[in-house]
Short mmCIF file of C-alpha atoms and ligand atoms in Angstrom, two decimals:
data_model
loop_
_atom_site.label_atom_id
_atom_site.label_comp_id
_atom_site.label_asym_id
_atom_site.label_seq_id
_atom_site.Cartn_x
_atom_site.Cartn_y
_atom_site.Cartn_z
CA UNK Q 244 76.26 -1.51 -15.97
CA UNK Q 245 75.00 -0.02 -13.12
CA UNK Q 246 75.84 3.77 -13.42
CA UNK Q 247 75.51 6.52 -10.46
CA UNK Q 248 75.48 10.32 -12.03
CA UNK Q 249 76.89 13.15 -9.34
CA UNK Q 250 74.26 16.04 -11.09
CA UNK Q 251 73.44 18.99 -9.86
CA UNK Q 252 74.92 20.78 -13.59
CA UNK Q 253 73.89 20.39 -16.91
CA UNK Q 254 76.57 18.25 -17.65
CA UNK Q 255 75.27 15.73 -15.76
CA UNK Q 256 71.78 16.29 -17.08
CA UNK Q 257 72.97 16.07 -21.02
CA UNK Q 258 75.39 12.70 -19.94
CA UNK Q 259 71.71 11.84 -18.33
CA UNK Q 260 70.24 12.12 -21.76
CA UNK Q 261 73.01 10.49 -23.87
CA UNK Q 262 72.67 7.33 -21.81
CA UNK Q 263 69.05 7.33 -21.05
CA UNK Q 264 67.71 5.21 -24.58
CA UNK Q 265 70.69 2.69 -23.39
CA UNK Q 266 69.85 -0.67 -23.14
CA UNK Q 267 73.47 -1.59 -21.73
CA UNK Q 268 73.14 0.94 -18.94
CA UNK Q 269 71.00 1.29 -15.36
CA UNK Q 270 72.13 4.69 -14.46
CA UNK Q 271 70.33 7.08 -11.97
CA UNK Q 272 71.00 10.51 -11.15
CA UNK Q 273 72.06 11.74 -6.98
CA UNK Q 274 71.01 15.97 -6.18
CA UNK Q 275 72.21 17.28 -2.93
CA UNK Q 276 68.86 18.63 -2.68
CA UNK Q 277 69.50 22.22 -2.68
CA UNK Q 278 67.00 23.75 -5.06
CA UNK Q 279 63.59 23.93 -4.59
CA UNK Q 280 62.23 22.93 -7.92
CA UNK Q 281 65.20 21.16 -9.68
CA UNK Q 282 64.77 20.76 -13.73
CA UNK Q 283 63.24 17.26 -14.99
CA UNK Q 284 66.22 14.76 -15.06
CA UNK Q 285 66.44 11.89 -17.65
CA UNK Q 286 66.80 9.25 -15.22
CA UNK Q 287 65.57 7.83 -12.11
CA UNK Q 288 66.97 9.97 -9.04
CA UNK Q 289 68.00 10.27 -5.37
CA UNK Q 290 68.24 13.22 -3.82
CA UNK Q 291 69.96 14.68 -0.45
CA UNK Q 292 73.35 14.05 1.11
CA UNK Q 293 74.97 10.08 0.86
CA UNK Q 294 77.12 11.10 4.57
CA UNK Q 295 80.56 11.51 4.36
CA UNK Q 296 82.29 9.35 2.07
CA UNK Q 297 81.70 6.64 3.91
CA UNK Q 298 77.75 6.99 3.55
CA UNK Q 299 78.35 7.09 -0.12
CA UNK Q 300 80.83 4.13 0.32
CA UNK Q 301 77.71 2.09 1.51
CA UNK Q 302 75.82 3.20 -1.35
CA UNK Q 303 78.08 1.93 -4.20
CA UNK Q 304 79.00 -1.51 -2.01
CA UNK Q 305 75.22 -1.53 -1.31
CA UNK Q 306 73.67 -0.84 -5.26
CA UNK Q 307 76.61 -2.49 -6.78
CA UNK Q 308 77.69 0.46 -8.61
CA UNK Q 309 79.80 -0.03 -11.27
CA UNK Q 310 81.04 3.10 -12.59
CA UNK Q 311 80.52 6.62 -10.88
CA UNK Q 312 80.44 9.61 -12.92
CA UNK Q 313 80.83 12.72 -10.60
CA UNK Q 314 79.55 15.87 -12.87
CA UNK Q 315 79.28 18.17 -10.34
CA UNK Q 316 79.71 22.14 -10.35
CA UNK Q 317 83.91 23.02 -10.23
CA UNK Q 318 82.88 24.74 -6.67
CA UNK Q 319 81.20 21.49 -4.93
CA UNK Q 320 84.41 20.64 -4.00
CA UNK Q 321 83.68 18.75 -1.06
CA UNK Q 322 81.53 16.39 -3.20
CA UNK Q 323 84.11 15.65 -5.16
CA UNK Q 324 86.79 14.89 -2.87
CA UNK Q 325 84.00 12.94 -0.66
CA UNK Q 326 83.95 10.65 -5.19
CA UNK Q 327 87.19 10.33 -4.73
CA UNK Q 328 87.78 8.57 -1.79
CA UNK Q 329 84.91 6.74 -1.13
CA UNK Q 330 85.47 5.51 -4.95
CA UNK Q 331 88.91 4.41 -4.10
CA UNK Q 332 87.40 2.79 -0.78
CA UNK Q 333 85.40 1.02 -2.91
CA UNK Q 334 87.58 0.48 -6.27
CA UNK Q 335 84.66 2.07 -8.14
CA UNK Q 336 86.04 3.19 -11.52
CA UNK Q 337 85.79 7.10 -10.98
CA UNK Q 338 85.65 9.51 -13.95
CA UNK Q 339 85.03 13.49 -12.93
CA UNK Q 340 83.53 16.07 -15.69
CA UNK Q 341 85.52 19.39 -14.95
CA UNK Q 342 84.31 21.94 -17.90
CA UNK Q 343 86.88 24.31 -18.97
CA UNK Q 344 87.18 27.42 -16.84
CA UNK Q 345 86.11 30.93 -18.42
CA UNK Q 346 89.69 32.27 -19.69
CA UNK Q 347 89.92 36.49 -19.64
CA UNK Q 348 90.47 38.41 -23.06
CA UNK Q 349 91.80 41.48 -24.16
CA UNK Q 350 89.08 43.79 -23.00
CA UNK Q 351 88.33 41.56 -19.76
CA UNK Q 352 88.95 43.71 -16.42
CA UNK Q 353 89.16 40.69 -14.12
CA UNK Q 354 90.96 40.49 -11.22
CA UNK Q 355 91.46 37.11 -9.80
CA UNK Q 356 90.80 36.32 -6.32
CA UNK Q 357 91.29 32.88 -4.10
CA UNK Q 358 87.52 33.13 -2.24
CA UNK Q 359 84.69 35.17 -1.53
CA UNK Q 360 86.16 36.57 1.29
CA UNK Q 361 89.29 38.53 -1.33
CA UNK Q 362 86.47 38.78 -3.23
CA UNK Q 363 84.38 41.12 -0.94
CA UNK Q 364 87.75 43.37 0.19
CA UNK Q 365 88.59 43.55 -3.29
CA UNK Q 366 85.68 45.54 -3.63
CA UNK Q 367 87.06 48.14 -1.77
CA UNK Q 368 86.10 50.30 0.59
CA UNK Q 369 83.79 53.32 -0.70
CA UNK Q 370 80.23 52.31 -1.93
CA UNK Q 371 79.57 50.14 -4.90
CA UNK Q 372 77.04 48.84 -6.99
CA UNK Q 373 77.63 45.34 -6.76
CA UNK Q 374 76.09 42.57 -9.27
CA UNK Q 375 77.08 39.37 -7.15
CA UNK Q 376 76.73 35.66 -8.71
CA UNK Q 377 78.31 33.46 -6.65
CA UNK Q 378 74.79 31.34 -4.95
CA UNK Q 379 73.63 31.28 -2.24
CA UNK Q 380 77.01 30.03 -0.17
CA UNK Q 381 79.27 31.62 1.15
CA UNK Q 382 77.73 35.51 1.31
CA UNK Q 383 78.47 36.39 4.92
CA UNK Q 384 81.59 38.03 3.54
CA UNK Q 385 79.21 40.35 2.22
CA UNK Q 386 77.36 40.80 5.16
CA UNK Q 387 81.14 42.24 6.22
CA UNK Q 388 81.24 44.62 3.25
CA UNK Q 389 77.74 46.88 3.88
CA UNK Q 390 78.20 50.19 2.10
CA UNK Q 391 78.34 48.61 -0.89
CA UNK Q 392 75.06 48.16 -2.55
CA UNK Q 393 73.95 44.69 -3.61
CA UNK Q 394 71.95 43.15 -6.25
CA UNK Q 395 72.10 39.20 -5.92
CA UNK Q 396 70.75 36.64 -8.56
CA UNK Q 397 70.35 32.83 -7.68
CA UNK Q 398 68.12 29.89 -8.62
CA UNK Q 399 66.17 30.12 -5.14
CA UNK Q 400 66.58 33.27 -2.94
CA UNK Q 401 68.51 32.62 0.41
CA UNK Q 402 67.56 32.74 3.18
CA UNK Q 403 66.90 36.52 5.15
CA UNK Q 404 69.10 35.98 7.80
CA UNK Q 405 72.31 35.24 4.61
CA UNK Q 406 72.06 38.50 2.97
CA UNK Q 407 73.91 41.17 3.41
CA UNK Q 408 71.54 44.22 4.28
CA UNK Q 409 71.83 46.90 0.83
CA UNK Q 410 70.26 44.11 -1.14
CA UNK Q 411 68.17 43.26 -4.17
CA UNK Q 412 67.54 39.36 -4.51
CA UNK Q 413 66.68 37.97 -8.39
CA UNK Q 414 66.16 34.21 -8.42
CA UNK Q 415 66.32 33.48 -11.78
CA UNK Q 416 67.83 30.39 -13.41
CA UNK Q 417 70.03 30.52 -16.69
CA UNK Q 418 70.76 30.12 -19.61
CA UNK Q 419 71.03 33.75 -20.09
CA UNK Q 420 71.26 36.38 -23.01
CA UNK Q 421 73.68 39.11 -23.30
CA UNK Q 422 70.90 41.33 -24.66
CA UNK Q 423 69.40 40.87 -20.79
CA UNK Q 424 72.59 40.96 -18.95
CA UNK Q 425 73.41 44.10 -20.63
CA UNK Q 426 69.58 45.37 -20.17
CA UNK Q 427 70.47 43.56 -16.43
CA UNK Q 428 73.58 45.19 -15.80
CA UNK Q 429 72.37 49.23 -17.37
CA UNK Q 430 69.31 49.39 -15.44
CA UNK Q 431 70.50 48.23 -11.98
CA UNK Q 432 73.59 51.07 -12.48
CA UNK Q 433 76.14 48.16 -11.56
CA UNK Q 434 79.92 49.16 -11.25
CA UNK Q 435 81.35 46.03 -10.55
CA UNK Q 436 80.69 41.82 -10.67
CA UNK Q 437 81.49 39.66 -8.23
CA UNK Q 438 81.14 35.89 -9.86
CA UNK Q 439 82.71 32.44 -9.67
CA UNK Q 440 84.41 30.66 -12.65
CA UNK Q 441 81.63 28.10 -12.91
CA UNK Q 442 82.97 27.63 -16.91
CA UNK Q 443 80.49 26.41 -18.93
CA UNK Q 444 77.70 28.64 -21.59
CA UNK Q 445 74.42 29.34 -19.31
CA UNK Q 446 76.56 31.92 -16.91
CA UNK Q 447 78.44 32.97 -19.51
CA UNK Q 448 76.81 35.43 -21.16
CA UNK Q 449 77.02 38.79 -18.34
CA UNK Q 450 80.61 38.21 -19.07
CA UNK Q 451 80.53 39.53 -22.28
CA UNK Q 452 78.51 42.24 -21.08
CA UNK Q 453 80.26 43.40 -18.83
CA UNK Q 454 83.59 43.15 -21.79
CA UNK Q 455 81.21 45.82 -23.66
CA UNK Q 456 79.99 47.92 -21.07
CA UNK Q 457 83.92 47.90 -20.35
CA UNK Q 458 82.75 46.89 -16.40
CA UNK Q 459 85.54 45.13 -13.86
CA UNK Q 460 84.81 41.52 -12.82
CA UNK Q 461 85.55 40.33 -9.79
CA UNK Q 462 86.76 36.22 -10.41
CA UNK Q 463 86.58 33.98 -7.72
CA UNK Q 464 88.69 30.68 -9.31
CA UNK Q 465 88.16 27.26 -8.43
CA UNK Q 466 89.17 24.90 -6.10
CA UNK Q 467 92.15 22.78 -7.36
CA UNK Q 468 91.15 19.85 -9.45
CA UNK Q 469 90.33 16.70 -7.75
CA UNK Q 470 93.34 13.51 -7.90
CA UNK Q 471 91.49 11.57 -10.58
CA UNK Q 472 90.65 10.75 -13.91
CA UNK Q 473 89.49 14.00 -15.49
CA UNK Q 474 87.45 14.97 -18.73
CA UNK Q 475 86.24 18.11 -19.88
CA UNK Q 476 82.94 17.32 -21.88
CA UNK Q 477 80.03 14.60 -22.18
CA UNK Q 478 81.28 13.46 -25.15
CA UNK Q 479 84.65 12.64 -23.41
CA UNK Q 480 83.01 11.24 -20.67
CA UNK Q 481 80.47 8.96 -23.11
CA UNK Q 482 84.25 7.96 -24.32
CA UNK Q 483 85.21 6.29 -21.17
CA UNK Q 484 81.46 4.24 -20.80
CA UNK Q 485 82.08 2.68 -24.05
CA UNK Q 486 85.20 1.97 -23.37
CA UNK Q 487 84.53 0.16 -19.99
CA UNK Q 488 81.97 -1.44 -21.90
CA UNK Q 489 84.11 -2.91 -24.49
CA UNK Q 490 86.96 -3.81 -21.18
CA UNK Q 491 83.91 -5.32 -19.02
CA UNK Q 492 84.17 -9.16 -19.54
CA UNK Q 493 81.58 -11.07 -22.22
CA UNK Q 494 78.21 -12.27 -20.16
CA UNK Q 495 78.28 -8.73 -18.14
P1 LIG S 956 79.96 20.53 -1.99
O1 LIG S 956 79.72 21.56 -0.81
O2 LIG S 956 80.68 20.01 -2.56
O3 LIG S 956 78.97 19.14 -1.02
C1 LIG S 956 77.96 20.11 0.02
C2 LIG S 956 77.59 18.39 0.73
O4 LIG S 956 76.67 18.17 -0.42
C3 LIG S 956 78.41 16.89 0.33
O5 LIG S 956 79.49 16.51 1.03
C4 LIG S 956 77.63 15.91 0.31
O6 LIG S 956 76.99 15.76 1.12
C5 LIG S 956 75.94 17.00 0.03
N1 LIG S 956 76.25 16.85 -1.44
C6 LIG S 956 76.82 17.77 -3.35
N2 LIG S 956 76.11 17.24 -4.28
C7 LIG S 956 75.79 16.24 -4.45
C8 LIG S 956 74.89 15.56 -4.69
N3 LIG S 956 75.23 15.69 -6.19
N4 LIG S 956 74.58 14.29 -4.36
C9 LIG S 956 74.33 14.50 -3.36
N5 LIG S 956 74.57 14.68 -2.69
C10 LIG S 956 75.72 16.14 -2.88
O7 LIG S 956 78.35 20.91 -2.62
P2 LIG S 956 77.73 22.61 -3.03
O8 LIG S 956 78.73 23.65 -3.57
O9 LIG S 956 77.00 22.34 -2.23
O10 LIG S 956 76.86 21.82 -4.46
C11 LIG S 956 75.37 21.17 -4.05
C12 LIG S 956 75.04 20.61 -5.53
O11 LIG S 956 75.15 22.10 -6.08
C13 LIG S 956 75.83 19.52 -6.32
O12 LIG S 956 75.18 18.84 -6.91
C14 LIG S 956 76.04 20.74 -7.40
O13 LIG S 956 76.47 20.14 -8.84
C15 LIG S 956 74.77 21.64 -7.93
N6 LIG S 956 76.30 22.97 -8.22
C16 LIG S 956 77.01 23.83 -6.90
C17 LIG S 956 77.03 24.78 -7.86
C18 LIG S 956 78.30 25.57 -6.86
O14 LIG S 956 78.46 26.93 -6.46
N7 LIG S 956 78.62 25.22 -5.64
C19 LIG S 956 76.41 25.37 -8.40
C20 LIG S 956 75.73 25.15 -9.58
C21 LIG S 956 75.13 24.09 -9.13
P3 LIG S 956 77.03 14.29 2.34
O15 LIG S 956 78.77 14.30 2.46
O16 LIG S 956 76.28 14.30 2.91
O17 LIG S 956 77.13 13.31 1.08
#
């Protein structure tokens, strides 16, 4: 079975690791090429955009892909929409792996907002010290709220022109531990966190630290789920692959 995994997440790497030793599967992982030093992958890697729906459909045909698993980030909505359309156009079986979102507990002080613009507006007019962990895209709304001091953390530093004026950049890749997050929030005298609802464990510790410190969180909600067969875990994705093997005609 020729398998293409759309990656860039912990789940995609774990899935690749799980199928790497399976002689029945000829797998590859696709990365967008956003990070300068991507983590080593357990399967052959291709890097860069496909060129829209048409480009991905051509790739699926030319490489005679038997199964497509979209394990991209919950906020990589464009890639996922392209995967749905290209899979439909080429009749390629598609599964989306979408980790569950974080949910607030009783002691959490979250403000849910639909997008980055609303997140910047939710910070209000008075200057605040903001821990910004929203990645490199969509920083412009914070540039339009220059009264705040931002501590911005992302895997690679964003280009200077994308940054708000009063900012300290921390380049770091998760997973992060709660004790370290707690120290960072205290030392930087942060009074509000802005994050996307990515879900997963790698970047969850900041939420536990915020809870313990009584800090508010502005939580950007996810784009709508895709119209495709979707599972929440790598184990379920492996189960789906097993079922496809069982259903394949003998000799394949
Ligand atoms: P996006 O906005 O949904 O995608 C924009 C374009 O980037 C796509 O149309 C596609 O270009 C290309 N692309 C995205 N993922 C790709 C992949 N795995 N392989 C090949 N091309 C890909 O995606 P994004 O939010 O920029 O995310 C880019 C990558 O970073 C994804 O792999 C995602 O899993 C990872 N990531 C994203 C976030 C996040 O918060 N968004 C966080 C962690 C990791 P073409 O149209 O030319 O095919």
